[in-house]
CSV table of C-alpha atoms in Angstrom, one decimal:
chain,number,residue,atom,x,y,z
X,6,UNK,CA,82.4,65.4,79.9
X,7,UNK,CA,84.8,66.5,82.2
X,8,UNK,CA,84.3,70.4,82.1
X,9,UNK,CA,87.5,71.9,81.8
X,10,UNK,CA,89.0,75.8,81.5
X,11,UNK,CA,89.6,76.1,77.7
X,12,UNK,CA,89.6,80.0,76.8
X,13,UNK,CA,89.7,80.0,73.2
X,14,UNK,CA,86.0,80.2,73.1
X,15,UNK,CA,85.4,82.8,76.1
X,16,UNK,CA,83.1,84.6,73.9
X,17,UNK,CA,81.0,82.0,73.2
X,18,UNK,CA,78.0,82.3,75.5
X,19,UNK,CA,74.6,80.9,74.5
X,20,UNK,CA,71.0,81.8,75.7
X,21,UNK,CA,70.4,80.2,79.3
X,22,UNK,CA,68.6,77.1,79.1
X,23,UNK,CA,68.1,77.3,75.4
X,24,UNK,CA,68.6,74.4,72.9
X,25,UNK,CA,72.5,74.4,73.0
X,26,UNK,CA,72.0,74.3,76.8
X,27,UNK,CA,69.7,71.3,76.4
X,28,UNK,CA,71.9,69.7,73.7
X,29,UNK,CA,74.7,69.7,77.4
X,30,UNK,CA,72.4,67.8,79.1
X,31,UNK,CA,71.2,65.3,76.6
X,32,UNK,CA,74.9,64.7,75.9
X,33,UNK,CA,75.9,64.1,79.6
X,34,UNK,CA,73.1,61.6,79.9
X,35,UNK,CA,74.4,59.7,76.9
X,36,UNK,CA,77.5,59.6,78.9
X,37,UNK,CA,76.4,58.2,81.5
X,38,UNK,CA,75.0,55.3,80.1
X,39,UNK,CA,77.9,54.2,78.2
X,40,UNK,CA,79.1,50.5,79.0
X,41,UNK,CA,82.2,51.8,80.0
X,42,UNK,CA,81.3,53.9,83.6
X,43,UNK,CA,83.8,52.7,86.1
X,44,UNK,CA,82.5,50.8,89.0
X,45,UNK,CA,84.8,53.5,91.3
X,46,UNK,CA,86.4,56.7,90.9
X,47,UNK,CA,88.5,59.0,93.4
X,48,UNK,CA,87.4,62.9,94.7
X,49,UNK,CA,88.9,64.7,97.1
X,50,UNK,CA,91.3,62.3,98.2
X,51,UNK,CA,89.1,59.7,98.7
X,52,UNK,CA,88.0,56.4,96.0
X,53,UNK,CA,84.2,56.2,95.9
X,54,UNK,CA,81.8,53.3,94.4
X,55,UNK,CA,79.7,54.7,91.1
X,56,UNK,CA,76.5,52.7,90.5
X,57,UNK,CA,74.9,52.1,87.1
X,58,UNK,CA,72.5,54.9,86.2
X,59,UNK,CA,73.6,57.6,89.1
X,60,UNK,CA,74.9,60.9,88.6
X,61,UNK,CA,78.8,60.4,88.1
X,62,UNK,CA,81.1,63.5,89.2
X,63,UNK,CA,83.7,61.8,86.7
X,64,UNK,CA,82.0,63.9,83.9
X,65,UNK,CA,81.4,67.4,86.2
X,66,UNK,CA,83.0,69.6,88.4
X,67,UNK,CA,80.2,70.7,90.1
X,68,UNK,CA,80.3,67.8,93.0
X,69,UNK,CA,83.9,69.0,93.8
X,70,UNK,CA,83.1,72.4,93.7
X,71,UNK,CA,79.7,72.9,96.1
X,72,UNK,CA,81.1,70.2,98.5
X,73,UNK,CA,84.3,72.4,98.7
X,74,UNK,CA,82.4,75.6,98.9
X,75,UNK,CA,79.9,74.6,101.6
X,76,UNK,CA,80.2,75.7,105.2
X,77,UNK,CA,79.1,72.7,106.8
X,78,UNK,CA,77.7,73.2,110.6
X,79,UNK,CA,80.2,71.0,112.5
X,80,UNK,CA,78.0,69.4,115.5
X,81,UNK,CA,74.9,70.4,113.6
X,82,UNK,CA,72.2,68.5,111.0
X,83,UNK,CA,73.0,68.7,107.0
X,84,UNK,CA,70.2,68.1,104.6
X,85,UNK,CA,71.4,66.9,101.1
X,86,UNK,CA,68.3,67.2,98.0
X,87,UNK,CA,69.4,64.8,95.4
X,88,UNK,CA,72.4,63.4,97.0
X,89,UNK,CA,73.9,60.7,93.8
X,90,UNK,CA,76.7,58.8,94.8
X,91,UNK,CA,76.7,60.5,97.9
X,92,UNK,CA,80.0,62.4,97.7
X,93,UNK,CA,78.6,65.4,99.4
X,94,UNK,CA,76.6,63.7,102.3
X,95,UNK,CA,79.2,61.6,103.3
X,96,UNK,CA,82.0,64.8,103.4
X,97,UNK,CA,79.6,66.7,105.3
X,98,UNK,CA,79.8,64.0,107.7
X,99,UNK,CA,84.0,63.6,107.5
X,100,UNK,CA,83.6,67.5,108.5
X,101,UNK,CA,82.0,67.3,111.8
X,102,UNK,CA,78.1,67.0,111.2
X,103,UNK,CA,76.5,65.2,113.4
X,104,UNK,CA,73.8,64.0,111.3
X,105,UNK,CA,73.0,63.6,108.2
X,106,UNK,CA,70.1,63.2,105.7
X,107,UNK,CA,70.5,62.2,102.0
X,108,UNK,CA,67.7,62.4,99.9
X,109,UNK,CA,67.1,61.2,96.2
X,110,UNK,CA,64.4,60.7,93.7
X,111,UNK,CA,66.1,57.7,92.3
X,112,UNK,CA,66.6,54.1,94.7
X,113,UNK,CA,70.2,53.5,93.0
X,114,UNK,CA,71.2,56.7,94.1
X,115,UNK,CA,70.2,56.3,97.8
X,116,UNK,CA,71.9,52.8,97.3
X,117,UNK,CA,75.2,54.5,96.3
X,118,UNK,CA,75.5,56.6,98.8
X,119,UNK,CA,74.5,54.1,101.6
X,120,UNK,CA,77.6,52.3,99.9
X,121,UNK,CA,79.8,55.3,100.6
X,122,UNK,CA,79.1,56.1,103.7
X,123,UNK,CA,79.8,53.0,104.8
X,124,UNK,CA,82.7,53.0,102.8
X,125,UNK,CA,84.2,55.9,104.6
X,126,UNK,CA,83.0,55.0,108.3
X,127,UNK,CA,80.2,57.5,108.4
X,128,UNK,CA,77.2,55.0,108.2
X,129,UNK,CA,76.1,56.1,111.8
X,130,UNK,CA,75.7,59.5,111.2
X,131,UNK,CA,74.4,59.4,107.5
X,132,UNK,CA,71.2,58.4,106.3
X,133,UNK,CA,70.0,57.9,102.9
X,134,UNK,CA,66.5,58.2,101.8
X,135,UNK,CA,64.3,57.8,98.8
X,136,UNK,CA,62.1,60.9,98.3
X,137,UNK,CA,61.2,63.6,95.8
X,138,UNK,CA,62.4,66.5,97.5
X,139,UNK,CA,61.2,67.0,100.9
X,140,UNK,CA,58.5,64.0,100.7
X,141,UNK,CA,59.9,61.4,103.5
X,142,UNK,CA,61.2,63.6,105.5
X,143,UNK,CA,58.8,63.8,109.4
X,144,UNK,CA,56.6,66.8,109.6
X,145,UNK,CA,59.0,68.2,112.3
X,146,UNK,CA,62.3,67.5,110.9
X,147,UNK,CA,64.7,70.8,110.6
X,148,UNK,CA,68.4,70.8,109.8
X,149,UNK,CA,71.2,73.6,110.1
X,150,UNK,CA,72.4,73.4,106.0
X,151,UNK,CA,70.3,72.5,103.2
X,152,UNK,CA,71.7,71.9,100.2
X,153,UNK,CA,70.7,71.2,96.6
X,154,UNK,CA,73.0,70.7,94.1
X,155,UNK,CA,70.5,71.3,90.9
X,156,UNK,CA,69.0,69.5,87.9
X,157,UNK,CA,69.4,73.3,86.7
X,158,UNK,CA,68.5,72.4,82.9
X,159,UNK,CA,65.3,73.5,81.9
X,160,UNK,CA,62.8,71.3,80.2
X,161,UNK,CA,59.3,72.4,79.0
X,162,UNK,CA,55.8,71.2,80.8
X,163,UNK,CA,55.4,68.2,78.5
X,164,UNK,CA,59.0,66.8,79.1
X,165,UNK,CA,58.7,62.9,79.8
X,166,UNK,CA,61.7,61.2,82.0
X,167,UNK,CA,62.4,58.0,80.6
X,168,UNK,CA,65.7,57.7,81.9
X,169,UNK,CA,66.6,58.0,86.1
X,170,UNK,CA,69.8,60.3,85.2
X,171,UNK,CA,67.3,63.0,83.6
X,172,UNK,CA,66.1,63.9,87.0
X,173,UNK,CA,69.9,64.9,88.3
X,174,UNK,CA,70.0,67.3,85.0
X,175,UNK,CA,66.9,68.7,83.4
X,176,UNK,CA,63.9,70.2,85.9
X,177,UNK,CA,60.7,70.0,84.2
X,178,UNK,CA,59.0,73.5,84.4
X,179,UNK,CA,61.3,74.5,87.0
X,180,UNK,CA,59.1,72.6,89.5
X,181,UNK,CA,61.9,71.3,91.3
X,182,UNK,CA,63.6,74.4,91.8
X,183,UNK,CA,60.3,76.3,92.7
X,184,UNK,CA,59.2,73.7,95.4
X,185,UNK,CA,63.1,73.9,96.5
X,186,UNK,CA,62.6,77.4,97.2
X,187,UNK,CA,59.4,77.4,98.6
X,188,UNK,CA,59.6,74.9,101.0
X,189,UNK,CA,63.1,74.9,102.0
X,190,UNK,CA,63.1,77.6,104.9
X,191,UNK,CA,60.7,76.0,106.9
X,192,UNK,CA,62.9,73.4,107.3
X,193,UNK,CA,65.5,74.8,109.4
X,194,UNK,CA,66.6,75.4,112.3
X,195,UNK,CA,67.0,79.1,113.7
X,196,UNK,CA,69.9,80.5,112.0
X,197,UNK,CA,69.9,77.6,109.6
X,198,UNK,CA,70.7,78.0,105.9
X,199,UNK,CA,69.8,77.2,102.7
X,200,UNK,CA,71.9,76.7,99.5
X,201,UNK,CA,71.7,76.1,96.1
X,202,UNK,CA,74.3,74.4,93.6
X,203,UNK,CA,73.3,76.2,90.7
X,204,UNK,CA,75.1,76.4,86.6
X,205,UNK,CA,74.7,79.0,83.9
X,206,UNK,CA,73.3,75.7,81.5
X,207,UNK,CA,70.0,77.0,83.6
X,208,UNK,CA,67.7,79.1,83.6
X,209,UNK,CA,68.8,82.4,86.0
X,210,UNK,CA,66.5,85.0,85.3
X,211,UNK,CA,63.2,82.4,85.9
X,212,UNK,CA,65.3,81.0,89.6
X,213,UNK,CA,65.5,84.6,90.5
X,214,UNK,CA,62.2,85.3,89.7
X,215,UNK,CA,61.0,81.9,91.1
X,216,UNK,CA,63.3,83.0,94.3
X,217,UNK,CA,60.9,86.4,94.5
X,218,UNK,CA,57.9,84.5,94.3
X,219,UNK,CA,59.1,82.2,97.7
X,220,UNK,CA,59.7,85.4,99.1
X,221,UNK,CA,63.9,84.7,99.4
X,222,UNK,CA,66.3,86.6,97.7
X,223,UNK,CA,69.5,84.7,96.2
X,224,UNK,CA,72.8,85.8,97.1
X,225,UNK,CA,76.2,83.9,95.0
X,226,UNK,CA,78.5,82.7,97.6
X,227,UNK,CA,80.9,81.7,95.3
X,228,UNK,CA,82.1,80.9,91.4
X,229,UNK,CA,84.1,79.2,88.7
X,230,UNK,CA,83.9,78.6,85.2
X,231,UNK,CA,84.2,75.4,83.3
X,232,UNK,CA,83.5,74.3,80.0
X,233,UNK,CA,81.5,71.4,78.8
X,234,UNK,CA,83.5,71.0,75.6
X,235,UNK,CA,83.7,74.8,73.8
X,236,UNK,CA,80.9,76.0,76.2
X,237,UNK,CA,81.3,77.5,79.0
X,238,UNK,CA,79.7,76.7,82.3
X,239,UNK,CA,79.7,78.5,85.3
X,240,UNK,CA,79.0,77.1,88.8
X,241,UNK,CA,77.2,79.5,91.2
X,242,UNK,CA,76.8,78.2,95.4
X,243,UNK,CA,73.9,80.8,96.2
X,244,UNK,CA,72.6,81.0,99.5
X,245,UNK,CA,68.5,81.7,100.2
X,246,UNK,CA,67.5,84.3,102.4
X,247,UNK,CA,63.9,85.7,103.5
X,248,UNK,CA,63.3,89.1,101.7
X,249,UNK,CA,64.9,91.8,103.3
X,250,UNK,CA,66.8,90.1,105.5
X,251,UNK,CA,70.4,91.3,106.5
X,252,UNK,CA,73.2,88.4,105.1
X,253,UNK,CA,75.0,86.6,107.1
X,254,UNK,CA,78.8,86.3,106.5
């Protein structure tokens, strides 16, 4: 489900994270676990492994887009949440990071991106972690990016995950999203940031209000729209910061 420009339905835009939003995801599950996933596929110049049952970037833009759109601190530490085949961890450390941290709920996902950083020569400086969110990381650990690209899909309290590619697209409760928020300022550095890979298949008006509640303020760093066959999808980068704090460029 590749999501591609296709402006003869422009004017179709459906309720965020209602059922047609949720009808997306289910769909690029299904399509994930189709026999027929190749076992690599190229990104940004590069060829990258693709394990059974990880999030593929072959059927979205959005890994493309945030790992284009992030500043990453060159000579500083990069936090990935829910890194998938790794695509962004490793690029963060072709760019100049010194180290980096890639986390994910799922142990095929770590796996994968283990694969690719050693792939691309960048096993010394990446490491890749099982954890839900910020679980593993040390008490004391602080990093100069954060990043989550997000499972921005709502899903309602009762929603069970039978499948490990659910977690990389639907959020139960917004939990994810809320404990993203919460917790992610206290783990950076001074003058770190924090940013969040965001799509309009979510639920906006509850991240902002989520955002308010964590005392940060969302600010969209940058945009395109896509469609996931005749609807369209727009990806947001959005950048965290405290309450009335001034922005940084």
């Amino acid at each position: 489900m590749s999501f591609l420009l296709h402006p003869a339905s422009a004017e179709r835009v459906p309720a965020p994270g209602g059922p047609l939003h949720a009808s997306v995801g289910h769909r690029l599950v299904n399509r994930h676990g189709r026999t027929n996933t190749p076992e690599e596929f190229d990104l940004l110049d590069l060829t990258w492994h693709l394990l059974p049952h990880v999030f593929a970037p072959v059927h979205t833009d959005s890994t493309e887009l945030f790992t284009t759109w992030l500043p990453f601190p060159v000579g500083g530490n990069f936090l990935e949440v829910g890194c998938g085949t790794g695509v962004t961890s490793v690029m963060a450390a072709r760019s100049g990071c010194a180290h980096v941290t890639a986390l994910d709920i799922t142990p095929e996902a770590v796996r994968n991106t283990a694969l690719n950083a050693q792939r691309h020569a960048v096993a010394d400086r990446v490491q890749a972690v099982q954890s839900d969110l910020y679980d593993a990381l040390a008490p004391g650990a602080r990093f100069d990016l954060v990043f989550f690209n997000s499972n921005a899909i709502p899903a309602p309290r009762d929603f069970v995950y039978t499948r490990p590619l659910q977690h990389a697209i639907f959020d139960r409760d917004y939990a994810a999203h809320d404990r993203y928020l919460r917790e992610g300022p206290s783990r950076l550095t001074a003058g770190g940031r924090l940013f969040l890979g965001f799509n309009s298949l979510g639920d906006a008006s509850r991240l902002h209000a989520l955002a308010a509640e964590s005392g940060v303020r969302l600010v969209e760093r940058n945009r395109s729209v896509r469609y996931a066959g005749d609807v369209p999808v727009t990806f947001q980068l959005l950048e965290a910061f405290p309450a009335g704090a001034r922005e940084t460029a």
